[in-house]
PDB file of C-alpha atoms in Angstrom:
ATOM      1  CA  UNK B   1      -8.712   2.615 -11.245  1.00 98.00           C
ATOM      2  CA  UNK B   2      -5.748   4.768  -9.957  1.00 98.00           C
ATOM      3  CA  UNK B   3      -5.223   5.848  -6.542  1.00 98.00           C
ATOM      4  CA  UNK B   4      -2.778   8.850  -5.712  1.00 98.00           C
ATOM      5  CA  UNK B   5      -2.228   9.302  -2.359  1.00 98.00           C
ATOM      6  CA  UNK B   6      -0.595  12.641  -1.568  1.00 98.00           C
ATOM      7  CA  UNK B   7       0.726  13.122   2.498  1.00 98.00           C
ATOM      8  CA  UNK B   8      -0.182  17.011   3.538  1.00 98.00           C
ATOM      9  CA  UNK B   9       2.925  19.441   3.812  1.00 97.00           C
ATOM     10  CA  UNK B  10       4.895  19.736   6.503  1.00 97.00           C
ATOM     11  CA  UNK B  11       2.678  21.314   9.258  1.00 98.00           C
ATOM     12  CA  UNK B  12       3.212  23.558  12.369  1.00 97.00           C
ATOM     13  CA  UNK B  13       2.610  20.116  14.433  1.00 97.00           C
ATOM     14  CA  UNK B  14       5.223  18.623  12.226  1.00 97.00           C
ATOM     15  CA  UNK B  15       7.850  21.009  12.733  1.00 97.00           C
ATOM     16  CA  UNK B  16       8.307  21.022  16.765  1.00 97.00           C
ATOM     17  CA  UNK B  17       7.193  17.051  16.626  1.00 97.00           C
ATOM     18  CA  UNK B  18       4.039  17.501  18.329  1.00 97.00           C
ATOM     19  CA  UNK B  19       0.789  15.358  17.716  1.00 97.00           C
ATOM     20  CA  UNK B  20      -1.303  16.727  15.594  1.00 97.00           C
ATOM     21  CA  UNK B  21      -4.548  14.101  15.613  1.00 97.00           C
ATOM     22  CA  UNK B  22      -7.579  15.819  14.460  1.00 98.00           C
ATOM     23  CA  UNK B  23      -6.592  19.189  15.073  1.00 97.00           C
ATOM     24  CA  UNK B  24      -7.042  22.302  12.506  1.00 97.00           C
ATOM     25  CA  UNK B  25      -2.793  22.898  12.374  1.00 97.00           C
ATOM     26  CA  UNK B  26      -1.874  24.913   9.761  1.00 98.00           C
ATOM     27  CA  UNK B  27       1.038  24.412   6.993  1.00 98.00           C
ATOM     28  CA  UNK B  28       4.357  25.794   7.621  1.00 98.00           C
ATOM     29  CA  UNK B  29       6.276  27.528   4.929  1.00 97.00           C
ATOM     30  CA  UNK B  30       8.308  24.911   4.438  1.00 97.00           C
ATOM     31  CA  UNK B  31       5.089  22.867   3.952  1.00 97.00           C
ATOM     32  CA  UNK B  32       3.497  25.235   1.178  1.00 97.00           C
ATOM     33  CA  UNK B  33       6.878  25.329  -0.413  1.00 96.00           C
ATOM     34  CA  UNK B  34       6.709  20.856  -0.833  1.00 96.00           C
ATOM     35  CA  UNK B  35       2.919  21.289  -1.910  1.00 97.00           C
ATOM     36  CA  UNK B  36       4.292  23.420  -4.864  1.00 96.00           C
ATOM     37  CA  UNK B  37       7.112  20.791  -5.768  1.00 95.00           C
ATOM     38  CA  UNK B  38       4.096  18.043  -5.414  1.00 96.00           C
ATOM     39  CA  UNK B  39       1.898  20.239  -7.699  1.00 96.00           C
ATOM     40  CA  UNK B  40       5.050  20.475 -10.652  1.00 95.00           C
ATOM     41  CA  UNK B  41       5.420  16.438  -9.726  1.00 94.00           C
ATOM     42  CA  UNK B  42       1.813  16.337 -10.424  1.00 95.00           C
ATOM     43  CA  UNK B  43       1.378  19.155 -13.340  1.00 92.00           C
ATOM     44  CA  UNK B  44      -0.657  17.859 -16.348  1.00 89.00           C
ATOM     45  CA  UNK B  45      -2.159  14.548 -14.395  1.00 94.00           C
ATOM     46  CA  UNK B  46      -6.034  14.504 -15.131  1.00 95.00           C
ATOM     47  CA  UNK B  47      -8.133  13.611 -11.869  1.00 97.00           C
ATOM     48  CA  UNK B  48     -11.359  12.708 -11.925  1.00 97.00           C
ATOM     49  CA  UNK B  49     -12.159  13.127  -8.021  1.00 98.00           C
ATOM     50  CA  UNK B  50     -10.203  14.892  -5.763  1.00 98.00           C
ATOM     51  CA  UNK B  51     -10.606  13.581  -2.280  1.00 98.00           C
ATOM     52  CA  UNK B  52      -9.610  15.726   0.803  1.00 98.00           C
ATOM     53  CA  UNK B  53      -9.019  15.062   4.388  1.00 98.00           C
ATOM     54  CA  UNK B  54     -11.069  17.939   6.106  1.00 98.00           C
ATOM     55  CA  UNK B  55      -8.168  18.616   8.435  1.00 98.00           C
ATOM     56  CA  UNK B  56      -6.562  22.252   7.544  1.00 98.00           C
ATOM     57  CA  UNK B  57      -3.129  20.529   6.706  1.00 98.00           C
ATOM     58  CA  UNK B  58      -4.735  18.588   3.880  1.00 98.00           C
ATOM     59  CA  UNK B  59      -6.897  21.151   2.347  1.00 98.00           C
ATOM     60  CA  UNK B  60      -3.784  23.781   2.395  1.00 98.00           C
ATOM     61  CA  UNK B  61      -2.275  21.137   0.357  1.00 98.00           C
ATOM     62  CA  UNK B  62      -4.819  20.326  -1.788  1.00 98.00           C
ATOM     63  CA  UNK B  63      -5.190  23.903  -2.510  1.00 98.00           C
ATOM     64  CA  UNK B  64      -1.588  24.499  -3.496  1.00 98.00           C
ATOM     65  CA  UNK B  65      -0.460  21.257  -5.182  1.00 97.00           C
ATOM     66  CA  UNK B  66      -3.911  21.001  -7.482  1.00 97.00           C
ATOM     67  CA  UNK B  67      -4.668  24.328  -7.820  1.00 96.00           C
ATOM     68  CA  UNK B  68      -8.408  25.556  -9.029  1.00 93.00           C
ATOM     69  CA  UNK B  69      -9.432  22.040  -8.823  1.00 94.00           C
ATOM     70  CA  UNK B  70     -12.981  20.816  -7.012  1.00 94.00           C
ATOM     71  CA  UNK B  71     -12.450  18.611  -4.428  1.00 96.00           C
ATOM     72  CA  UNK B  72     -14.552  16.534  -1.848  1.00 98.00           C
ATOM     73  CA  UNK B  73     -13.823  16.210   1.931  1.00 98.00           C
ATOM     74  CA  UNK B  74     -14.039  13.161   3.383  1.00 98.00           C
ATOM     75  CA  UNK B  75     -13.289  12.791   7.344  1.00 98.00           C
ATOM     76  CA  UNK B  76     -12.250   8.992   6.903  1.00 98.00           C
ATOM     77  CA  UNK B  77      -9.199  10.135   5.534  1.00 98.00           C
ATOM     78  CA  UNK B  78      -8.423  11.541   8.589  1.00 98.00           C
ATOM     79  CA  UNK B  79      -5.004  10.420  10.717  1.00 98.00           C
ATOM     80  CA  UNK B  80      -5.321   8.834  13.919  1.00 97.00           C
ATOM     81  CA  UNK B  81      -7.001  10.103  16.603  1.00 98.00           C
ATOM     82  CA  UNK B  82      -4.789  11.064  19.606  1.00 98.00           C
ATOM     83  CA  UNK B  83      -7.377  12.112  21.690  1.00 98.00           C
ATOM     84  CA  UNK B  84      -6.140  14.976  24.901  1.00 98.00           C
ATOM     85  CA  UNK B  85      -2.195  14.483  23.455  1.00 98.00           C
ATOM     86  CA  UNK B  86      -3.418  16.945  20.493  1.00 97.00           C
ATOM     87  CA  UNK B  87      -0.965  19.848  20.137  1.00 96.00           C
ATOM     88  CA  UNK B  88       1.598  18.535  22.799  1.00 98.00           C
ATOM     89  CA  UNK B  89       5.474  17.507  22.286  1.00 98.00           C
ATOM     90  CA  UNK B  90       6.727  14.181  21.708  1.00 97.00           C
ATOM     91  CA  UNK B  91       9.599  15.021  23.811  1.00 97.00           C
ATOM     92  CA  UNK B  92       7.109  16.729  26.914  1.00 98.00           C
ATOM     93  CA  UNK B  93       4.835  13.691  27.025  1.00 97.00           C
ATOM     94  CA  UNK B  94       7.716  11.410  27.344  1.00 97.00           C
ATOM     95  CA  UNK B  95       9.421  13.252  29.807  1.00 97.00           C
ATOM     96  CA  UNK B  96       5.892  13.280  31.505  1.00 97.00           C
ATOM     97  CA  UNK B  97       4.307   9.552  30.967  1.00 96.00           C
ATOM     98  CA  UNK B  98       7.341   7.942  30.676  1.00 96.00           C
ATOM     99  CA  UNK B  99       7.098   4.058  29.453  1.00 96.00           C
ATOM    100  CA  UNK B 100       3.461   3.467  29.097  1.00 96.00           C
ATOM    101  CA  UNK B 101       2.819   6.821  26.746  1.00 97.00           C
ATOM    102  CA  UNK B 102       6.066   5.452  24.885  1.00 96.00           C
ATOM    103  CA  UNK B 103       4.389   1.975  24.420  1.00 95.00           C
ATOM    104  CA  UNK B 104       1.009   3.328  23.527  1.00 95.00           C
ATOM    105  CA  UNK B 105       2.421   5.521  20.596  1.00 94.00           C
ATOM    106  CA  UNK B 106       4.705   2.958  19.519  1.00 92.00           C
ATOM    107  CA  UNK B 107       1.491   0.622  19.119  1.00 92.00           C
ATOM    108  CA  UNK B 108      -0.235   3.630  17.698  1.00 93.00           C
ATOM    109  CA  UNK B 109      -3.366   3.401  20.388  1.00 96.00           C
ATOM    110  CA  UNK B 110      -4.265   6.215  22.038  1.00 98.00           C
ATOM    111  CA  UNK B 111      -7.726   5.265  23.669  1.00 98.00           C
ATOM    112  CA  UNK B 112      -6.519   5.512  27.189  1.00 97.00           C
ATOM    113  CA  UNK B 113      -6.098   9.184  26.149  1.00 98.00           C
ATOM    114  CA  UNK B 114      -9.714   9.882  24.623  1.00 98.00           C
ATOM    115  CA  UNK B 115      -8.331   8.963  20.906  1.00 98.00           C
ATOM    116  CA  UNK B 116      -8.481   5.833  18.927  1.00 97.00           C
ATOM    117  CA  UNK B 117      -6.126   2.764  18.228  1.00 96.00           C
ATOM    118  CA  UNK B 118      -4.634   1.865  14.892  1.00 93.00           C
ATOM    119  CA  UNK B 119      -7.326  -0.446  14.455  1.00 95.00           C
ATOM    120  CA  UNK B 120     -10.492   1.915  14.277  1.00 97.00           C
ATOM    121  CA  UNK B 121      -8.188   4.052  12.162  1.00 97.00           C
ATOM    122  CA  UNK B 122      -7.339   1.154   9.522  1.00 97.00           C
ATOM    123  CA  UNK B 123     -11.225   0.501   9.640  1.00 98.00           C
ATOM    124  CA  UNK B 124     -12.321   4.755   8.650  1.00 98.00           C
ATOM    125  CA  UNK B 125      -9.231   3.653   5.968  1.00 98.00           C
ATOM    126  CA  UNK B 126     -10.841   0.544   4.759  1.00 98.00           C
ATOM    127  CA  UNK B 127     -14.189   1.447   4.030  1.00 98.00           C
ATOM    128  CA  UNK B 128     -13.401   4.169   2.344  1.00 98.00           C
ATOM    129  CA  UNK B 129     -10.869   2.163  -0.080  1.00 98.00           C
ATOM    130  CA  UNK B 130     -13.983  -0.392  -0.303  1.00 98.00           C
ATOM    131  CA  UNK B 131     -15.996   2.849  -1.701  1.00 98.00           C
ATOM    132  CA  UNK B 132     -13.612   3.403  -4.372  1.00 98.00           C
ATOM    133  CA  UNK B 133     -13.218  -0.256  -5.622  1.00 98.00           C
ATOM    134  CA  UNK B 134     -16.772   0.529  -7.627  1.00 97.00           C
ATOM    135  CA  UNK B 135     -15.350   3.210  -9.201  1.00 97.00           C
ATOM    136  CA  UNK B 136     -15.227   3.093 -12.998  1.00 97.00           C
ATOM    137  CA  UNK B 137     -11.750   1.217 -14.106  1.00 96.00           C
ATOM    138  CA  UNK B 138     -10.603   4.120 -15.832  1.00 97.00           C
ATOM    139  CA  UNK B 139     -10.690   6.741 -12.953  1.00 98.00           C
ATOM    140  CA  UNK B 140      -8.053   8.125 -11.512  1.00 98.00           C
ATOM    141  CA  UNK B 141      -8.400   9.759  -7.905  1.00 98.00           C
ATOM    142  CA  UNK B 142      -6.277  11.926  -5.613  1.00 98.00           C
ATOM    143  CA  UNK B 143      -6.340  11.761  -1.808  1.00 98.00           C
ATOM    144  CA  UNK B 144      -4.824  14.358   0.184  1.00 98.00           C
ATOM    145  CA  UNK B 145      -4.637  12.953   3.724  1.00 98.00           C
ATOM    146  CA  UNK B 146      -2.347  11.917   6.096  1.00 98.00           C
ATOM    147  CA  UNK B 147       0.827   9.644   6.960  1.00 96.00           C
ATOM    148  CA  UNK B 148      -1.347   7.577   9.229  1.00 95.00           C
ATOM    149  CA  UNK B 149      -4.142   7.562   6.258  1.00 97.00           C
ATOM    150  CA  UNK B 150      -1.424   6.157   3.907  1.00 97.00           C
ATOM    151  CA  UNK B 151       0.030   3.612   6.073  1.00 96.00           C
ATOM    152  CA  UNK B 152      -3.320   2.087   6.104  1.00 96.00           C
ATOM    153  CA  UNK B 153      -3.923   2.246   2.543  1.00 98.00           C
ATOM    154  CA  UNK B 154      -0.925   0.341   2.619  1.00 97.00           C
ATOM    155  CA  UNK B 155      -2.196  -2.152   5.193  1.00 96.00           C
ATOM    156  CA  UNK B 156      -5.450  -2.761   3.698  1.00 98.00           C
ATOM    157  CA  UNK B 157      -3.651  -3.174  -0.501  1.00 97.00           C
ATOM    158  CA  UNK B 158      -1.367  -5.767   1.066  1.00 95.00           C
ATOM    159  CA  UNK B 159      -3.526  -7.371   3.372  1.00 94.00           C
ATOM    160  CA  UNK B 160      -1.288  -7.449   6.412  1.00 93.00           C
ATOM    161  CA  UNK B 161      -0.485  -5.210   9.381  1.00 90.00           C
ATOM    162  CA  UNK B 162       2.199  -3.036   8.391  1.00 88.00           C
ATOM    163  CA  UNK B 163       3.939  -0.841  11.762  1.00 80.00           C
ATOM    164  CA  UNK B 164       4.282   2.605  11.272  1.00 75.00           C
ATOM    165  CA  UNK B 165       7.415   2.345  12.606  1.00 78.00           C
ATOM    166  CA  UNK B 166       9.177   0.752  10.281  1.00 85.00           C
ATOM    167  CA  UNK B 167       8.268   2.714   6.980  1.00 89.00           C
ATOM    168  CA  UNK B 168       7.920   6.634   6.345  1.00 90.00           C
ATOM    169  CA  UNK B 169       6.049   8.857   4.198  1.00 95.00           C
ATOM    170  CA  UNK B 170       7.593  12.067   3.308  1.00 95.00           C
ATOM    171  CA  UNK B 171       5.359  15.070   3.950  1.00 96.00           C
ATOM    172  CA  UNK B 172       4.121  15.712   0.443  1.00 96.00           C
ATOM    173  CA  UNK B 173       5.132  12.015  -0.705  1.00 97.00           C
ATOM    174  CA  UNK B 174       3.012  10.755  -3.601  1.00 97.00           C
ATOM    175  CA  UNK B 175       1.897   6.761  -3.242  1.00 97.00           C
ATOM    176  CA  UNK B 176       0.119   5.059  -5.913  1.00 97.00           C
ATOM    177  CA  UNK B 177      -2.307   1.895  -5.664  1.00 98.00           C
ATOM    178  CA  UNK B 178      -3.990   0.506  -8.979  1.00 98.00           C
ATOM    179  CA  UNK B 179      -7.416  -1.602  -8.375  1.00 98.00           C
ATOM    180  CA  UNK B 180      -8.677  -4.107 -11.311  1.00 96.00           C
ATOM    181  CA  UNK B 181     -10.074  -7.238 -11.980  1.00 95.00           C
ATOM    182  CA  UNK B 182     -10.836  -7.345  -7.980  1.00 95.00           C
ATOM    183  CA  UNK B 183      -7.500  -6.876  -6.558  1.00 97.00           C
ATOM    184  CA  UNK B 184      -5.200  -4.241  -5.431  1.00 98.00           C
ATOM    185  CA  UNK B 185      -1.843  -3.235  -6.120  1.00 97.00           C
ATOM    186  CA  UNK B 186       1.058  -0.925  -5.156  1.00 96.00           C
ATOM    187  CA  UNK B 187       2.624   1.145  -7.336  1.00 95.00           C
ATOM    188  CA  UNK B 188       4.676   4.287  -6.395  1.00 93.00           C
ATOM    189  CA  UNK B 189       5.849   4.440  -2.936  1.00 95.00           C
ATOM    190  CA  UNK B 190       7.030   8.057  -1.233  1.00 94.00           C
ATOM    191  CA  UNK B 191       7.353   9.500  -4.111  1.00 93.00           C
ATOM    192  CA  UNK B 192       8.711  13.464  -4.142  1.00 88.00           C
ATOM    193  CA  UNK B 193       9.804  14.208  -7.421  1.00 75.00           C
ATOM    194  CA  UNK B 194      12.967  11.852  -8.281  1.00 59.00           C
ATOM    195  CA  UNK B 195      10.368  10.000 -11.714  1.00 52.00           C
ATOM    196  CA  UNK B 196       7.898  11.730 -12.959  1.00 55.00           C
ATOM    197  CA  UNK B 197       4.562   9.782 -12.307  1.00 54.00           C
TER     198      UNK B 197
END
């Protein structure tokens, strides 16, 4: 079975650094514009499910990249939770919370703020890759979700705790994970359109 992970577009959150979480934030331009190059990147690939975040930012994406294709949403794709910080500026909160809000997002837990920590996140992430692994060995599935989403694809295929920190997924990026015999594997990482998959 093939994975394809696909990161939304650049979204209005994205573009003045501001969480997003689990709020409806639409695409930029710039972010329909590197769903297109995604969709060329993507042109001709077969899927047999297409799974969707239900967050705006991943269905805009799913719409433009895989165009006139059905597709499922599925909240557990969704990125982390960030609870009251929804909406608001890296920069502002900073300048507001100082060390503690610095810490927290740098640890990626945001329960003090009515959100979640990495943990519950990797767990949404994990049961739904547990899902897939009965899917028939010959399928081949999209997921439109989120950086956070990804990461912990990542996390759970490698079996270790991987900080967000420390690796990036392009907005539009295209990861691959294969699943056979039992066991997972990476294949394409942040992938925009330098091979074609």
């Amino acid at each position: 079975m093939e994975l394809y992970a696909i990161r939304h577009g650049q979204s209005a959150a994205n573009a003045i650094q501001a969480h997003a979480g689990w709020a409806q934030v639409p695409l930029t331009e710039l972010g329909r514009e590197q769903a297109a190059k995604t969709g060329e990147l993507l042109k001709g690939m077969e899927f047999d499910r297409v799974i969707v975040s239900d967050l705006l930012r991943a269905k805009e994406t799913a719409q433009i990249a895989l165009p006139g294709r059905n597709f499922e949403q599925d909240p557990r794709l969704r990125e982390t939770h960030v609870g009251s910080l929804q909406g608001r500026r890296v920069v502002d909160l900073t300048a507001e919370l100082g060390e503690e809000y610095v810490r927290r997002r740098l640890a990626r837990d945001y329960r003090v703020y009515g959100g979640e920590d990495t943990h519950a996140h990797y767990d949404r992430v994990a049961e739904f890759m547990k899902d897939l692994e009965s899917a028939p060995e010959d399928a081949r599935i999209a997921a439109v979700c989120h950086e956070g989403t990804i990461m912990a694809m990542l996390c759970y295929v490698l079996h270790t705790d991987i900080p967000r920190n420390i690796i990036h997924v392009a907005n539009c990026a295209v990861c691959a994970f294969k699943f056979g015999n039992g066991v997972w594997e990476l294949g394409e990482w942040n992938e925009t359109g330098s091979v074609k998959l």
